[in-house]
CSV table of C-alpha atoms in Angstrom, one decimal:
chain,number,residue,atom,x,y,z
A,79,MET,CA,13.3,-76.1,-25.4
A,80,THR,CA,9.5,-76.3,-24.5
A,81,SER,CA,7.2,-73.2,-24.5
A,82,GLN,CA,7.1,-72.1,-20.6
A,83,VAL,CA,5.2,-74.4,-18.1
A,84,ARG,CA,2.7,-72.8,-15.6
A,85,VAL,CA,2.9,-74.0,-11.9
A,86,ALA,CA,0.0,-72.5,-9.8
A,87,ILE,CA,0.2,-72.6,-6.2
A,88,ALA,CA,-3.2,-72.6,-4.5
A,89,TYR,CA,-3.1,-72.0,-0.9
A,90,HIS,CA,-4.6,-70.4,2.1
A,91,GLY,CA,-2.3,-68.6,4.1
A,92,GLY,CA,-4.2,-68.7,7.4
A,93,ARG,CA,-2.2,-66.5,10.2
A,94,GLY,CA,0.8,-66.2,7.6
A,95,HIS,CA,3.2,-68.9,7.9
A,96,THR,CA,1.7,-70.8,5.3
A,97,ALA,CA,1.9,-67.9,3.1
A,98,ARG,CA,5.6,-68.0,3.9
A,99,MET,CA,5.8,-71.4,2.7
A,100,ALA,CA,4.1,-70.3,-0.4
A,101,GLU,CA,6.6,-68.0,-1.2
A,102,ALA,CA,9.2,-70.3,-0.6
A,103,VAL,CA,7.6,-72.7,-3.0
A,104,GLU,CA,7.3,-69.9,-5.5
A,105,ALA,CA,10.9,-69.0,-5.5
A,106,GLY,CA,11.7,-72.9,-6.1
A,107,VAL,CA,9.5,-72.7,-9.2
A,108,LYS,CA,11.0,-69.5,-10.4
A,109,ALA,CA,14.6,-71.3,-10.0
A,110,VAL,CA,13.7,-73.6,-13.0
A,111,GLU,CA,14.4,-72.7,-16.4
A,112,GLY,CA,11.0,-72.8,-18.2
A,113,ALA,CA,8.8,-72.4,-15.4
A,114,PHE,CA,6.4,-69.4,-14.5
A,115,CYS,CA,4.6,-69.5,-11.0
A,116,ASP,CA,1.2,-68.4,-10.5
A,117,PRO,CA,0.0,-68.2,-6.8
A,118,ILE,CA,-3.7,-67.9,-6.2
A,119,ASP,CA,-5.1,-67.4,-2.4
A,120,VAL,CA,-7.9,-69.7,-2.4
A,121,SER,CA,-9.6,-67.9,0.5
A,122,ARG,CA,-10.6,-65.1,-2.2
A,123,THR,CA,-10.8,-66.9,-5.2
A,124,ALA,CA,-12.1,-64.8,-8.1
A,125,PRO,CA,-13.6,-66.4,-11.3
A,126,GLU,CA,-10.6,-65.7,-13.3
A,127,ASP,CA,-8.6,-67.4,-10.8
A,128,TRP,CA,-10.4,-70.8,-11.9
A,129,PHE,CA,-9.5,-70.5,-15.3
A,130,ARG,CA,-5.7,-69.5,-14.2
A,131,LEU,CA,-5.8,-73.2,-12.3
A,132,ASP,CA,-7.2,-74.7,-15.6
A,133,ASP,CA,-4.2,-73.4,-17.5
A,134,ALA,CA,-1.8,-74.3,-15.0
A,135,ASP,CA,0.5,-77.6,-16.2
A,136,ALA,CA,0.9,-78.0,-12.1
A,137,ILE,CA,-1.0,-77.0,-9.2
A,138,VAL,CA,0.8,-77.2,-5.7
A,139,PHE,CA,-1.8,-77.4,-3.0
A,140,GLY,CA,-1.0,-75.6,0.6
A,141,ALA,CA,-2.9,-74.7,3.9
A,142,PRO,CA,-2.3,-74.9,7.4
A,143,THR,CA,-3.1,-78.0,9.3
A,144,TYR,CA,-6.0,-77.0,11.9
A,145,MET,CA,-7.5,-79.8,14.0
A,146,GLY,CA,-6.0,-82.9,11.9
A,147,THR,CA,-6.7,-81.5,8.3
A,148,ALA,CA,-6.5,-78.6,5.9
A,149,SER,CA,-8.3,-75.4,7.1
A,150,ALA,CA,-11.9,-74.8,6.3
A,151,ALA,CA,-11.1,-71.9,3.7
A,152,PHE,CA,-9.0,-74.7,1.7
A,153,HIS,CA,-11.8,-77.1,2.2
A,154,ALA,CA,-14.3,-74.7,0.7
A,155,PHE,CA,-12.1,-74.3,-2.1
A,156,ALA,CA,-11.8,-77.9,-2.8
A,157,GLU,CA,-15.8,-78.4,-2.6
A,158,ALA,CA,-16.1,-75.7,-5.3
A,159,SER,CA,-13.7,-77.2,-7.8
A,160,SER,CA,-16.4,-80.4,-8.2
A,161,ARG,CA,-17.2,-78.2,-11.5
A,162,ARG,CA,-13.7,-79.2,-12.7
A,163,TRP,CA,-13.9,-82.8,-11.4
A,164,PHE,CA,-17.1,-83.3,-13.7
A,165,THR,CA,-15.6,-82.0,-16.6
A,166,GLY,CA,-11.9,-83.7,-16.0
A,167,ARG,CA,-10.5,-80.1,-16.5
A,168,TRP,CA,-7.3,-81.2,-13.8
A,169,THR,CA,-6.9,-84.7,-15.2
A,170,GLY,CA,-3.2,-85.1,-16.2
A,171,LYS,CA,-2.0,-82.2,-14.1
A,172,ILE,CA,1.0,-82.4,-12.0
A,173,ALA,CA,0.2,-81.9,-8.4
A,174,ALA,CA,1.9,-81.5,-5.0
A,175,GLY,CA,1.2,-80.2,-1.7
A,176,PHE,CA,2.6,-78.4,1.6
A,177,THR,CA,1.3,-77.5,5.2
A,178,ASN,CA,2.4,-76.1,8.3
A,179,SER,CA,1.1,-76.3,12.1
A,180,GLY,CA,2.4,-75.7,15.7
A,181,SER,CA,3.6,-79.2,16.9
A,182,MET,CA,6.5,-81.2,15.3
A,183,ALA,CA,4.0,-83.9,14.2
A,184,GLY,CA,0.9,-82.2,14.4
A,185,ASP,CA,-1.2,-84.4,12.2
A,186,LYS,CA,0.3,-83.0,9.1
A,187,SER,CA,0.3,-86.5,7.4
A,188,SER,CA,-3.6,-86.1,7.4
A,189,THR,CA,-3.3,-82.8,5.7
A,190,LEU,CA,-1.1,-84.2,3.2
A,191,SER,CA,-2.7,-87.2,2.6
A,192,TYR,CA,-5.9,-85.2,2.2
A,193,PHE,CA,-4.3,-83.2,-0.7
A,194,ALA,CA,-3.1,-86.4,-2.6
A,195,THR,CA,-6.6,-87.9,-2.4
A,196,PHE,CA,-8.1,-84.4,-3.7
A,197,ALA,CA,-5.5,-84.4,-6.4
A,198,ALA,CA,-6.4,-88.4,-7.0
A,199,GLN,CA,-10.0,-87.5,-7.3
A,200,HIS,CA,-9.2,-85.2,-10.2
A,201,GLY,CA,-6.9,-87.5,-12.0
A,202,MET,CA,-3.9,-85.4,-11.3
A,203,ILE,CA,-0.2,-87.2,-10.8
A,204,TRP,CA,1.4,-86.5,-7.6
A,205,VAL,CA,5.1,-85.7,-6.8
A,206,GLY,CA,6.5,-86.1,-3.3
A,207,LEU,CA,9.1,-84.6,-1.9
A,208,GLY,CA,11.8,-86.4,-2.9
A,209,LEU,CA,14.0,-86.0,0.3
A,210,ARG,CA,15.5,-88.3,2.6
A,211,PRO,CA,14.3,-87.2,6.2
A,212,GLY,CA,16.7,-85.2,8.0
A,213,TRP,CA,17.6,-84.5,11.8
A,214,ASN,CA,17.2,-88.3,12.5
A,215,SER,CA,20.9,-88.8,13.5
A,216,SER,CA,23.3,-87.5,16.1
A,217,SER,CA,25.0,-85.5,13.5
A,218,GLY,CA,21.9,-83.9,12.3
A,219,GLY,CA,20.0,-81.1,13.3
A,220,PRO,CA,17.3,-78.6,12.8
A,221,GLY,CA,19.3,-77.0,9.9
A,222,ASP,CA,18.3,-80.1,7.7
A,223,LEU,CA,16.2,-80.2,4.7
A,224,ASN,CA,13.1,-82.1,5.5
A,225,ARG,CA,14.1,-82.0,9.1
A,226,LEU,CA,10.5,-83.1,10.3
A,227,GLY,CA,10.8,-86.4,7.8
A,228,PHE,CA,7.8,-85.9,5.8
A,229,HIS,CA,8.0,-87.5,2.3
A,230,LEU,CA,4.4,-87.0,0.8
A,231,GLY,CA,5.0,-83.0,0.6
A,232,ALA,CA,6.8,-80.2,2.5
A,233,ALA,CA,5.9,-79.8,6.1
A,234,ALA,CA,7.0,-77.1,8.4
A,235,GLN,CA,6.4,-76.6,12.3
A,236,SER,CA,6.0,-72.9,13.3
A,237,ASN,CA,5.6,-71.9,17.4
A,238,LEU,CA,2.1,-70.7,18.2
A,239,ASP,CA,3.7,-67.7,20.1
A,240,GLU,CA,5.9,-66.4,17.0
A,241,PRO,CA,5.3,-64.5,13.9
A,242,PRO,CA,6.0,-66.3,10.4
A,243,SER,CA,9.3,-64.3,10.2
A,244,ALA,CA,10.5,-66.7,13.0
A,245,MET,CA,10.0,-69.7,10.9
A,246,CYS,CA,13.0,-72.5,10.6
A,247,ASP,CA,15.2,-71.8,7.6
A,248,SER,CA,15.3,-75.2,6.6
A,249,ASP,CA,11.3,-75.6,6.6
A,250,LEU,CA,11.2,-72.9,3.8
A,251,ALA,CA,14.3,-74.5,1.9
A,252,THR,CA,12.2,-77.8,2.0
A,253,ALA,CA,9.2,-75.9,0.5
A,254,GLU,CA,11.3,-74.3,-1.9
A,255,HIS,CA,13.0,-77.6,-3.0
A,256,LEU,CA,9.4,-78.8,-3.5
A,257,GLY,CA,8.7,-76.2,-5.8
A,258,GLY,CA,11.7,-76.9,-7.8
A,259,ARG,CA,11.1,-80.5,-8.0
A,260,VAL,CA,7.3,-79.8,-9.3
A,261,ALA,CA,8.5,-77.4,-11.8
A,262,ARG,CA,11.2,-79.9,-13.3
A,263,CYS,CA,8.5,-82.4,-13.5
A,264,ALA,CA,6.3,-80.2,-15.2
A,265,VAL,CA,8.8,-79.2,-17.8
A,266,GLN,CA,9.8,-82.8,-18.2
A,267,PHE,CA,6.0,-83.9,-18.9
A,268,ALA,CA,5.6,-80.8,-21.4
A,269,LEU,CA,8.9,-82.0,-23.2
A,270,GLY,CA,7.4,-85.8,-23.1
A,271,ARG,CA,4.0,-84.4,-24.5
A,272,GLU,CA,5.6,-82.7,-27.2
A,273,ARG,CA,7.5,-85.7,-28.6
A,274,MET,CA,4.8,-88.0,-28.4
A,275,PRO,CA,3.2,-89.0,-31.9
């Protein structure tokens, strides 16, 4: 077995709903043997947090979708990551993303696409959700995994007038699935690196 892989979650929690998604991603990572999770709130990134990201085998990006893109706090983090871009520090790491908004669609694809482009600029390897869409037939329902039908990452919908505790369980389970998928990919990549000449 390879040494433990590190999966960082670089997220902005907004009003708390996206932070709950981060917790679900963390649960998915922790369920995978050989994976360690390191959540980092990017709205208050300390100097040592950058080194924690540098040391990660995978980084899962997360932020609420505000006005068709990730929150301003996440954009500030992304801009500050340019030093890592200059040195290629995150090149070859696994990457994935998750987001939340008040509407069913809510332009969440724009945020997930932004995360994927951001990861590609850093030379990272993007991992999609890997689930078929749920709730797209008469036999489906809101309890289905990936009930909103996104593929690029995990997406959740939260009513604007309800607290994070009222989030849809299937959205959180979808985020947990993403965490597990990323962790498994990170373990596989680590094993592959060990076997390369």
